[in-house]
Coordinates of C-alpha atoms in Angstrom, one line a residue:
M10 CA -17.7 -2.7 13.9
K11 CA -14.2 -1.2 13.9
H12 CA -11.2 -2.2 11.9
I13 CA -8.3 -2.9 14.2
L14 CA -4.7 -4.0 13.5
I15 CA -2.5 -5.3 16.3
T16 CA 1.1 -6.0 15.5
G17 CA 2.9 -8.8 17.4
S18 CA -0.4 -10.5 18.2
T19 CA 0.4 -14.3 18.0
D20 CA 1.1 -14.4 21.8
G21 CA 1.1 -12.3 24.9
I22 CA -1.0 -9.2 25.4
G23 CA -1.3 -8.7 21.7
K24 CA -3.1 -12.0 21.2
L25 CA -5.3 -11.6 24.2
L26 CA -6.3 -8.1 23.0
A27 CA -7.0 -9.5 19.5
L28 CA -9.3 -12.2 21.0
R29 CA -11.2 -9.7 23.1
L30 CA -11.8 -7.4 20.2
A31 CA -12.8 -10.3 17.9
K32 CA -15.3 -11.5 20.5
E33 CA -16.9 -8.0 20.3
G34 CA -17.4 -8.5 16.6
H35 CA -14.7 -6.2 15.3
F36 CA -12.6 -6.8 12.1
V37 CA -9.2 -7.7 13.5
G38 CA -5.9 -7.8 11.7
V39 CA -3.4 -10.1 13.5
H40 CA 0.3 -10.0 12.7
G41 CA 3.0 -12.6 13.3
R42 CA 6.5 -13.5 12.4
T43 CA 6.1 -17.2 11.5
E44 CA 3.5 -18.6 9.1
A45 CA 2.6 -21.6 11.2
K46 CA 2.1 -19.7 14.4
L47 CA 0.2 -16.9 12.6
N48 CA -2.2 -19.4 10.9
A49 CA -2.8 -21.2 14.2
T50 CA -3.5 -18.0 16.0
V51 CA -6.0 -16.7 13.3
T52 CA -7.8 -20.1 13.3
E53 CA -7.9 -20.2 17.1
I54 CA -9.3 -16.6 17.4
K55 CA -11.9 -17.2 14.7
A56 CA -13.1 -20.4 16.5
E57 CA -13.1 -18.8 20.0
S58 CA -14.7 -15.6 19.0
K59 CA -17.1 -17.1 16.4
N60 CA -16.0 -14.2 14.2
N61 CA -14.7 -14.8 10.7
N62 CA -13.4 -11.2 10.2
V63 CA -9.9 -12.1 11.5
V64 CA -7.1 -11.7 9.0
G65 CA -3.4 -12.7 9.4
F66 CA -0.5 -10.6 8.2
L67 CA 3.0 -12.1 8.0
A68 CA 6.2 -10.1 8.5
D69 CA 9.5 -10.5 10.3
Y70 CA 9.8 -7.0 11.8
S71 CA 13.6 -7.3 12.0
N72 CA 13.6 -7.2 8.2
L73 CA 12.3 -3.9 6.8
S74 CA 11.6 -5.3 3.3
D75 CA 9.3 -7.9 4.9
V76 CA 7.5 -5.0 6.6
R77 CA 7.1 -3.3 3.2
K78 CA 5.4 -6.5 1.8
M79 CA 3.0 -6.4 4.8
E80 CA 2.2 -2.7 4.1
K81 CA 1.0 -3.7 0.6
E82 CA -1.0 -6.6 1.9
V83 CA -2.7 -4.6 4.7
T84 CA -3.6 -1.9 2.1
E85 CA -5.2 -4.6 -0.1
K86 CA -7.1 -6.4 2.7
M87 CA -8.2 -3.7 5.1
P88 CA -10.6 -1.0 3.8
K89 CA -9.6 1.3 6.7
I90 CA -7.9 1.2 10.1
D91 CA -9.8 2.6 13.0
V92 CA -7.1 1.5 15.5
L93 CA -3.5 0.6 15.0
V94 CA -1.8 -1.0 18.0
N95 CA 2.0 -1.1 17.5
N96 CA 2.6 -3.9 20.0
A97 CA 5.3 -6.0 18.2
G98 CA 8.5 -5.9 20.3
I99 CA 11.6 -7.8 21.1
F100 CA 13.9 -7.8 24.1
K101 CA 16.0 -11.0 24.0
A102 CA 17.1 -12.2 20.6
K103 CA 19.1 -15.1 19.1
I104 CA 20.8 -12.6 16.8
D105 CA 21.4 -9.1 18.1
T106 CA 21.8 -7.5 14.7
A107 CA 19.0 -7.1 12.2
A108 CA 19.2 -7.5 8.4
N109 CA 20.2 -3.8 8.0
G110 CA 23.1 -4.1 10.4
V111 CA 21.3 -2.2 13.2
D112 CA 20.6 -3.6 16.7
V113 CA 17.5 -5.8 16.3
R114 CA 15.6 -4.1 19.2
L115 CA 16.0 -0.6 17.5
V116 CA 14.7 -2.1 14.3
V117 CA 11.7 -4.2 15.6
N118 CA 10.7 -1.8 18.4
Y119 CA 11.1 1.5 16.5
L120 CA 12.2 1.5 12.8
A121 CA 9.6 -1.1 11.7
P122 CA 6.6 0.4 13.4
Y123 CA 7.7 3.9 12.2
Q124 CA 7.9 2.7 8.6
F125 CA 4.8 0.6 8.8
T126 CA 2.6 3.3 10.4
N127 CA 3.7 6.0 7.9
A128 CA 2.8 3.6 5.1
V129 CA -0.7 3.0 6.4
L130 CA -1.6 6.6 7.4
P131 CA -4.0 6.8 4.4
L132 CA -6.0 3.9 5.8
L133 CA -6.1 5.5 9.2
K134 CA -7.3 8.7 7.7
K135 CA -10.3 6.9 6.2
A136 CA -11.6 6.2 9.7
D137 CA -13.8 8.7 11.6
A138 CA -11.6 9.0 14.8
P139 CA -8.5 7.0 14.1
R140 CA -6.1 6.0 16.9
I141 CA -2.5 4.8 17.1
V142 CA -1.4 3.1 20.4
N143 CA 2.3 2.7 20.6
L144 CA 3.8 0.4 23.2
S145 CA 6.5 2.1 25.1
S146 CA 8.0 1.0 28.4
A147 CA 9.1 2.3 31.8
A148 CA 12.6 1.6 30.4
Q149 CA 13.6 4.7 28.4
S150 CA 17.1 5.9 27.8
P151 CA 18.7 8.5 25.4
V152 CA 18.9 7.4 21.8
S153 CA 22.3 7.0 20.2
L154 CA 22.1 8.1 16.6
N155 CA 25.3 6.2 16.0
A156 CA 23.7 3.0 17.2
L157 CA 20.6 3.7 15.0
Q158 CA 23.0 3.9 12.0
G159 CA 24.6 0.6 13.0
G160 CA 27.8 2.3 14.0
I161 CA 28.0 0.8 17.4
S162 CA 26.5 -2.2 19.1
L163 CA 24.5 -1.9 22.4
G164 CA 23.7 -4.4 25.2
A165 CA 20.1 -5.7 25.2
N166 CA 18.9 -3.6 28.1
D167 CA 20.3 -0.4 26.6
A168 CA 19.0 -1.1 23.1
Y169 CA 15.6 -1.9 24.4
A170 CA 15.4 1.3 26.5
Q171 CA 16.6 3.4 23.6
S172 CA 14.1 1.8 21.2
K173 CA 11.2 2.6 23.6
L174 CA 12.3 6.2 24.1
A175 CA 12.6 6.6 20.3
L176 CA 9.1 5.2 19.8
T177 CA 7.8 7.7 22.5
M178 CA 9.6 10.7 20.9
W179 CA 8.1 9.8 17.5
S180 CA 4.6 9.3 19.1
F181 CA 4.6 12.9 20.4
Y182 CA 5.9 14.1 17.0
L183 CA 3.3 12.2 15.1
A184 CA 0.5 13.5 17.3
K185 CA 1.5 17.1 16.3
Q186 CA 1.9 16.2 12.6
E187 CA -1.5 14.4 12.4
P188 CA -4.0 16.3 14.5
S189 CA -6.9 14.2 13.1
I190 CA -5.3 11.0 14.6
F191 CA -5.1 10.2 18.3
V192 CA -1.5 9.0 19.0
V193 CA -0.7 7.7 22.5
A194 CA 2.4 6.0 23.9
V195 CA 1.8 3.5 26.8
N196 CA 3.9 1.5 29.2
P197 CA 1.4 -1.4 29.5
G198 CA 3.0 -2.4 32.9
S199 CA 6.4 -3.6 33.9
L200 CA 7.1 -7.4 34.0
L201 CA 3.7 -8.6 32.9
D202 CA 3.1 -12.4 32.7
T203 CA 4.2 -12.7 29.1
K204 CA 6.8 -14.7 27.0
M205 CA 9.0 -11.5 26.7
A206 CA 9.2 -11.0 30.4
K207 CA 9.9 -14.7 31.1
E208 CA 12.7 -14.8 28.5
A209 CA 14.2 -11.5 29.7
Y210 CA 13.9 -11.7 33.5
G211 CA 12.5 -15.2 34.3
Q212 CA 9.8 -13.6 36.5
H213 CA 6.7 -11.4 36.4
W214 CA 5.0 -8.9 38.7
S215 CA 1.5 -8.6 37.3
P216 CA -0.9 -10.7 35.2
A217 CA -0.9 -10.1 31.4
E218 CA -4.6 -8.9 31.7
K219 CA -3.3 -5.7 33.3
G220 CA -1.7 -4.9 30.0
V221 CA -4.6 -6.0 27.9
D222 CA -7.0 -3.9 29.9
I223 CA -5.1 -0.7 29.4
L224 CA -4.5 -1.3 25.7
Y225 CA -8.2 -2.0 25.3
D226 CA -9.1 1.2 27.1
L227 CA -6.7 3.3 25.0
A228 CA -7.9 1.7 21.8
M229 CA -11.7 1.7 22.5
T230 CA -12.7 4.2 25.2
D231 CA -12.4 7.9 25.9
L232 CA -9.4 7.4 28.1
V233 CA -7.2 8.1 25.1
E234 CA -5.5 11.5 25.0
T235 CA -3.3 12.4 22.0
G236 CA 0.4 13.2 22.3
K237 CA 0.7 11.8 25.8
Y238 CA 2.4 8.9 27.7
F239 CA 0.3 6.6 29.9
D240 CA 2.2 4.8 32.6
N241 CA 0.2 1.8 33.6
D242 CA 2.6 1.1 36.5
K243 CA 1.1 4.2 38.0
G244 CA -2.3 3.9 36.3
L245 CA -2.3 7.4 34.9
Y246 CA -0.8 9.8 32.3
S247 CA 2.7 10.7 33.4
D248 CA 5.9 12.2 32.2
A249 CA 8.0 10.2 29.8
H250 CA 11.8 10.7 29.6
P251 CA 12.8 14.4 29.3
D252 CA 14.1 13.8 25.7
A253 CA 10.6 13.1 24.6
Y254 CA 9.8 16.8 25.1
D255 CA 13.0 18.1 23.5
T256 CA 12.0 19.4 20.1
F257 CA 15.5 19.6 18.8
K258 CA 16.3 16.0 19.8
I259 CA 13.0 14.8 18.3
S260 CA 13.5 16.6 15.0
T261 CA 17.1 15.2 14.8
L262 CA 15.8 11.7 15.5
I263 CA 13.0 12.0 12.9
D264 CA 15.5 13.3 10.2
E265 CA 17.9 10.5 10.9
T266 CA 15.1 7.9 10.8
N267 CA 13.8 9.2 7.5
D268 CA 17.3 9.1 6.0
L269 CA 17.8 5.6 7.2
L270 CA 14.5 4.4 5.8
S271 CA 15.0 6.1 2.5
N272 CA 18.2 4.2 1.7

């Protein structure tokens, strides 16, 4: 039995992955933004999987103090983490700016998983062969440090693509910093049949299961390779955006991120 935590798992591929892993008898941590939906999801997964080792964690990822509360709760309720899937993400939002004045996509898709993962590294290090699977995207564009500081506002498409490149740059950095942990970034597939794709584009190209399958394989099988980017549109490890290999840009991003999160 493995201890697995999947953020953003009250719908879409996160929820389907949580259900599959619960059915296999693993201890699964589910995360959601609203209490009612989180409780309903945990109850549903427990019933469908006949597995009571399913725990819910509540946090609005656009609010970093909410994320801090969740870090404490996870530390109390999970003895270790074998696999962390940073799946929580946002594209379209009712409010474009998060609580800290930064674009909500940069906060939810990058700053929150960065802060959360670093807080639970001790739990990951208790596992024999821990893994972190970070959900990137085919959409990746150069990160504006000014936008990350809340200095300028971005359009939804640009903010989303910047957040996903930032996540990928950090994935490669973390893989080097933590050689005992497998860290992989993955584009689970463009326009999967999920709520996010419907809200953003009103259409989909592929079934959600395509994304679930690759997340499962990276989380549970020997497909995983650390410090790499898997592009599920191509079905193989591929090159991310050139900035993800630029050590100067990466260290600048990490310094800026640490400054932001320490304030």
